[in-house]
Amino acid sequence: MTEKKDLVNITDLSRKEIYAIFEKAKFYKFQRKKGILVDDVLRGHSIGLLFRKPSSRTRISFEVAIIELGGSPIFLETSQLQISRGETIEDTARVLNLYLKGLVIRTYQQSEVESFARIVDFPVINGLTDSFHPCQILADFFTIWEHKKNLEEVVVTYIGDPNNVCNTLILAADILGVRINVSCPSEYSVSKQIVNIMENPHLLKVSDDPYSFVPESDVIYTDTWVSMGDETEKEKRLEVFKKFQVNEKLVKNAPANFLFMHCLPAHRGQEVTDAVIDGNNSVVWQQAENRLHVQKSILHFLYSEAEDEL
Ligand code: CP
Ligand code: NVA
């Protein structure tokens, strides 16, 4: 029997595996548009979704993906679990291991996802932590791939807070051979730890000038300045990031066919203006739709080999 697979971080995947996920997602998307559900790889499997932070896209797209693959999602509201009364992660994981066949976790500490993955016998999927958001970034690079076939020729520029989304974008770019720029205030710069993990650090350029990378950018990506968990610094952050707003003036010098991307939810009037997010270059709804197709493909990737061996 092969070892169980997890998606705890994007670095769990090779370039080849990411492209296999893209190809399968493309197939799922095409078939679903014709009303065809092609796979029941999760038949008989109950998959838990343990979320310590709010979610619309990740939760719902995973629940639908699990149902469409023949499984049953069980939403685990953490305030209703004994974990909220102090039962340890380890004990909770041992118990969930007796019932479930998979777990999607959204939480604060990356180490919590890693602990679950170590203890349970089934796949664990990171549905966002303070440090990383791998499922989001797979859907994002899938979206870019739909528009610009050769990713190695693409330049992605992230403007704003170098947060969990940005960290994962950098590491995915590193795996895929994509040039990645980050424009951010020097006070909130890219984490050295992330740069140290990169195998190809020459792919990354960082500047505190929001305008510097715009003319060479095939993709301009932004995200909130106040991530879930950062609320205590809200006022300071809104001030420091002000000049990194993605607005019409900023994107004026971008190539005509650049893609504007945002993982959502957007804070309109803060990190992005209505004119940009609702403009012709924006692919944010396509990104959101692709979460479903890519999530199905991630699940297929994590479960299919084990199934094939039965
Ligand atoms: N982009 C994303 O993860 O959205 P949710 O917080 O709604 O899941
Ligand atoms: N960086 C954001 C992403 C939300 C999907 C957060 O962590 O709140």
PDB file of N, CA and C in Angstrom, residues 21-57:
ATOM      1  N   ILE A  21      -2.911  17.911 -11.698  1.00  0.00           N
ATOM      2  CA  ILE A  21      -4.113  18.476 -11.046  1.00  0.00           C
ATOM      3  C   ILE A  21      -4.822  19.444 -12.003  1.00  0.00           C
ATOM      4  N   PHE A  22      -4.050  20.257 -12.729  1.00  0.00           N
ATOM      5  CA  PHE A  22      -4.648  21.201 -13.692  1.00  0.00           C
ATOM      6  C   PHE A  22      -5.396  20.445 -14.801  1.00  0.00           C
ATOM      7  N   GLU A  23      -4.758  19.425 -15.342  1.00  0.00           N
ATOM      8  CA  GLU A  23      -5.378  18.684 -16.465  1.00  0.00           C
ATOM      9  C   GLU A  23      -6.700  18.059 -16.023  1.00  0.00           C
ATOM     10  N   LYS A  24      -6.700  17.481 -14.832  1.00  0.00           N
ATOM     11  CA  LYS A  24      -7.916  16.829 -14.329  1.00  0.00           C
ATOM     12  C   LYS A  24      -8.987  17.883 -14.024  1.00  0.00           C
ATOM     13  N   ALA A  25      -8.560  19.036 -13.483  1.00  0.00           N
ATOM     14  CA  ALA A  25      -9.518  20.111 -13.185  1.00  0.00           C
ATOM     15  C   ALA A  25     -10.169  20.603 -14.482  1.00  0.00           C
ATOM     16  N   LYS A  26      -9.361  20.697 -15.528  1.00  0.00           N
ATOM     17  CA  LYS A  26      -9.875  21.133 -16.838  1.00  0.00           C
ATOM     18  C   LYS A  26     -10.945  20.159 -17.328  1.00  0.00           C
ATOM     19  N   PHE A  27     -10.683  18.882 -17.150  1.00  0.00           N
ATOM     20  CA  PHE A  27     -11.628  17.831 -17.543  1.00  0.00           C
ATOM     21  C   PHE A  27     -12.917  17.915 -16.715  1.00  0.00           C
ATOM     22  N   TYR A  28     -12.760  18.045 -15.384  1.00  0.00           N
ATOM     23  CA  TYR A  28     -13.939  18.162 -14.513  1.00  0.00           C
ATOM     24  C   TYR A  28     -14.782  19.384 -14.910  1.00  0.00           C
ATOM     25  N   LYS A  29     -14.092  20.489 -15.202  1.00  0.00           N
ATOM     26  CA  LYS A  29     -14.796  21.738 -15.538  1.00  0.00           C
ATOM     27  C   LYS A  29     -15.595  21.559 -16.824  1.00  0.00           C
ATOM     28  N   PHE A  30     -14.938  20.975 -17.821  1.00  0.00           N
ATOM     29  CA  PHE A  30     -15.561  20.753 -19.135  1.00  0.00           C
ATOM     30  C   PHE A  30     -16.779  19.843 -19.002  1.00  0.00           C
ATOM     31  N   GLN A  31     -16.640  18.759 -18.266  1.00  0.00           N
ATOM     32  CA  GLN A  31     -17.733  17.795 -18.111  1.00  0.00           C
ATOM     33  C   GLN A  31     -18.887  18.403 -17.315  1.00  0.00           C
ATOM     34  N   ARG A  32     -18.531  19.144 -16.251  1.00  0.00           N
ATOM     35  CA  ARG A  32     -19.589  19.720 -15.400  1.00  0.00           C
ATOM     36  C   ARG A  32     -20.434  20.714 -16.177  1.00  0.00           C
ATOM     37  N   LYS A  33     -19.782  21.464 -17.112  1.00  0.00           N
ATOM     38  CA  LYS A  33     -20.523  22.440 -17.923  1.00  0.00           C
ATOM     39  C   LYS A  33     -21.539  21.715 -18.808  1.00  0.00           C
ATOM     40  N   LYS A  34     -21.273  20.446 -19.110  1.00  0.00           N
ATOM     41  CA  LYS A  34     -22.238  19.660 -19.908  1.00  0.00           C
ATOM     42  C   LYS A  34     -23.221  18.923 -18.984  1.00  0.00           C
ATOM     43  N   GLY A  35     -23.089  19.146 -17.673  1.00  0.00           N
ATOM     44  CA  GLY A  35     -23.995  18.506 -16.710  1.00  0.00           C
ATOM     45  C   GLY A  35     -23.591  17.088 -16.364  1.00  0.00           C
ATOM     46  N   ILE A  36     -22.327  16.755 -16.615  1.00  0.00           N
ATOM     47  CA  ILE A  36     -21.882  15.375 -16.363  1.00  0.00           C
ATOM     48  C   ILE A  36     -20.951  15.336 -15.152  1.00  0.00           C
ATOM     49  N   LEU A  37     -21.273  14.460 -14.200  1.00  0.00           N
ATOM     50  CA  LEU A  37     -20.369  14.227 -13.066  1.00  0.00           C
ATOM     51  C   LEU A  37     -19.648  12.909 -13.348  1.00  0.00           C
ATOM     52  N   VAL A  38     -18.328  12.996 -13.456  1.00  0.00           N
ATOM     53  CA  VAL A  38     -17.595  11.879 -14.038  1.00  0.00           C
ATOM     54  C   VAL A  38     -16.973  10.915 -13.041  1.00  0.00           C
ATOM     55  N   ASP A  39     -17.005  11.253 -11.772  1.00  0.00           N
ATOM     56  CA  ASP A  39     -16.153  10.523 -10.851  1.00  0.00           C
ATOM     57  C   ASP A  39     -16.859  10.267  -9.524  1.00  0.00           C
ATOM     58  N   ASP A  40     -16.604   9.135  -8.902  1.00  0.00           N
ATOM     59  CA  ASP A  40     -17.135   8.944  -7.541  1.00  0.00           C
ATOM     60  C   ASP A  40     -16.040   8.393  -6.632  1.00  0.00           C
ATOM     61  N   VAL A  41     -14.880   9.021  -6.767  1.00  0.00           N
ATOM     62  CA  VAL A  41     -13.691   8.569  -6.042  1.00  0.00           C
ATOM     63  C   VAL A  41     -13.878   8.633  -4.513  1.00  0.00           C
ATOM     64  N   LEU A  42     -14.837   9.430  -4.041  1.00  0.00           N
ATOM     65  CA  LEU A  42     -15.052   9.548  -2.586  1.00  0.00           C
ATOM     66  C   LEU A  42     -16.260   8.745  -2.102  1.00  0.00           C
ATOM     67  N   ARG A  43     -16.774   7.864  -2.959  1.00  0.00           N
ATOM     68  CA  ARG A  43     -17.980   7.115  -2.564  1.00  0.00           C
ATOM     69  C   ARG A  43     -17.784   6.404  -1.215  1.00  0.00           C
ATOM     70  N   GLY A  44     -18.717   6.620  -0.302  1.00  0.00           N
ATOM     71  CA  GLY A  44     -18.663   5.970   1.004  1.00  0.00           C
ATOM     72  C   GLY A  44     -17.765   6.682   2.002  1.00  0.00           C
ATOM     73  N   HIS A  45     -17.149   7.792   1.572  1.00  0.00           N
ATOM     74  CA  HIS A  45     -16.215   8.500   2.459  1.00  0.00           C
ATOM     75  C   HIS A  45     -16.878   9.728   3.093  1.00  0.00           C
ATOM     76  N   SER A  46     -16.737   9.859   4.411  1.00  0.00           N
ATOM     77  CA  SER A  46     -17.168  11.078   5.095  1.00  0.00           C
ATOM     78  C   SER A  46     -15.931  11.945   5.331  1.00  0.00           C
ATOM     79  N   ILE A  47     -16.014  13.194   4.850  1.00  0.00           N
ATOM     80  CA  ILE A  47     -14.860  14.104   4.942  1.00  0.00           C
ATOM     81  C   ILE A  47     -15.244  15.265   5.859  1.00  0.00           C
ATOM     82  N   GLY A  48     -14.458  15.478   6.910  1.00  0.00           N
ATOM     83  CA  GLY A  48     -14.729  16.566   7.848  1.00  0.00           C
ATOM     84  C   GLY A  48     -14.157  17.880   7.350  1.00  0.00           C
ATOM     85  N   LEU A  49     -14.835  18.966   7.713  1.00  0.00           N
ATOM     86  CA  LEU A  49     -14.306  20.308   7.426  1.00  0.00           C
ATOM     87  C   LEU A  49     -14.254  21.051   8.750  1.00  0.00           C
ATOM     88  N   LEU A  50     -13.058  21.166   9.301  1.00  0.00           N
ATOM     89  CA  LEU A  50     -12.873  21.773  10.618  1.00  0.00           C
ATOM     90  C   LEU A  50     -12.372  23.205  10.429  1.00  0.00           C
ATOM     91  N   PHE A  51     -13.245  24.185  10.658  1.00  0.00           N
ATOM     92  CA  PHE A  51     -12.924  25.579  10.341  1.00  0.00           C
ATOM     93  C   PHE A  51     -12.949  26.431  11.608  1.00  0.00           C
ATOM     94  N   ARG A  52     -11.790  27.029  11.920  1.00  0.00           N
ATOM     95  CA  ARG A  52     -11.715  27.957  13.058  1.00  0.00           C
ATOM     96  C   ARG A  52     -11.882  29.409  12.622  1.00  0.00           C
ATOM     97  N   LYS A  53     -11.950  29.637  11.286  1.00  0.00           N
ATOM     98  CA  LYS A  53     -12.120  30.996  10.756  1.00  0.00           C
ATOM     99  C   LYS A  53     -13.277  30.959   9.761  1.00  0.00           C
ATOM    100  N   PRO A  54     -13.908  32.110   9.503  1.00  0.00           N
ATOM    101  CA  PRO A  54     -15.014  32.115   8.543  1.00  0.00           C
ATOM    102  C   PRO A  54     -14.559  31.726   7.133  1.00  0.00           C
ATOM    103  N   SER A  55     -15.498  31.288   6.321  1.00  0.00           N
ATOM    104  CA  SER A  55     -15.190  30.948   4.930  1.00  0.00           C
ATOM    105  C   SER A  55     -16.478  30.885   4.127  1.00  0.00           C
ATOM    106  N   SER A  56     -16.456  31.416   2.928  1.00  0.00           N
ATOM    107  CA  SER A  56     -17.568  31.205   1.990  1.00  0.00           C
ATOM    108  C   SER A  56     -17.102  30.289   0.866  1.00  0.00           C
ATOM    109  N   ARG A  57     -16.076  30.708   0.121  1.00  0.00           N
ATOM    110  CA  ARG A  57     -15.616  29.950  -1.042  1.00  0.00           C
ATOM    111  C   ARG A  57     -15.050  28.573  -0.681  1.00  0.00           C
TER     112      ARG A  57
END
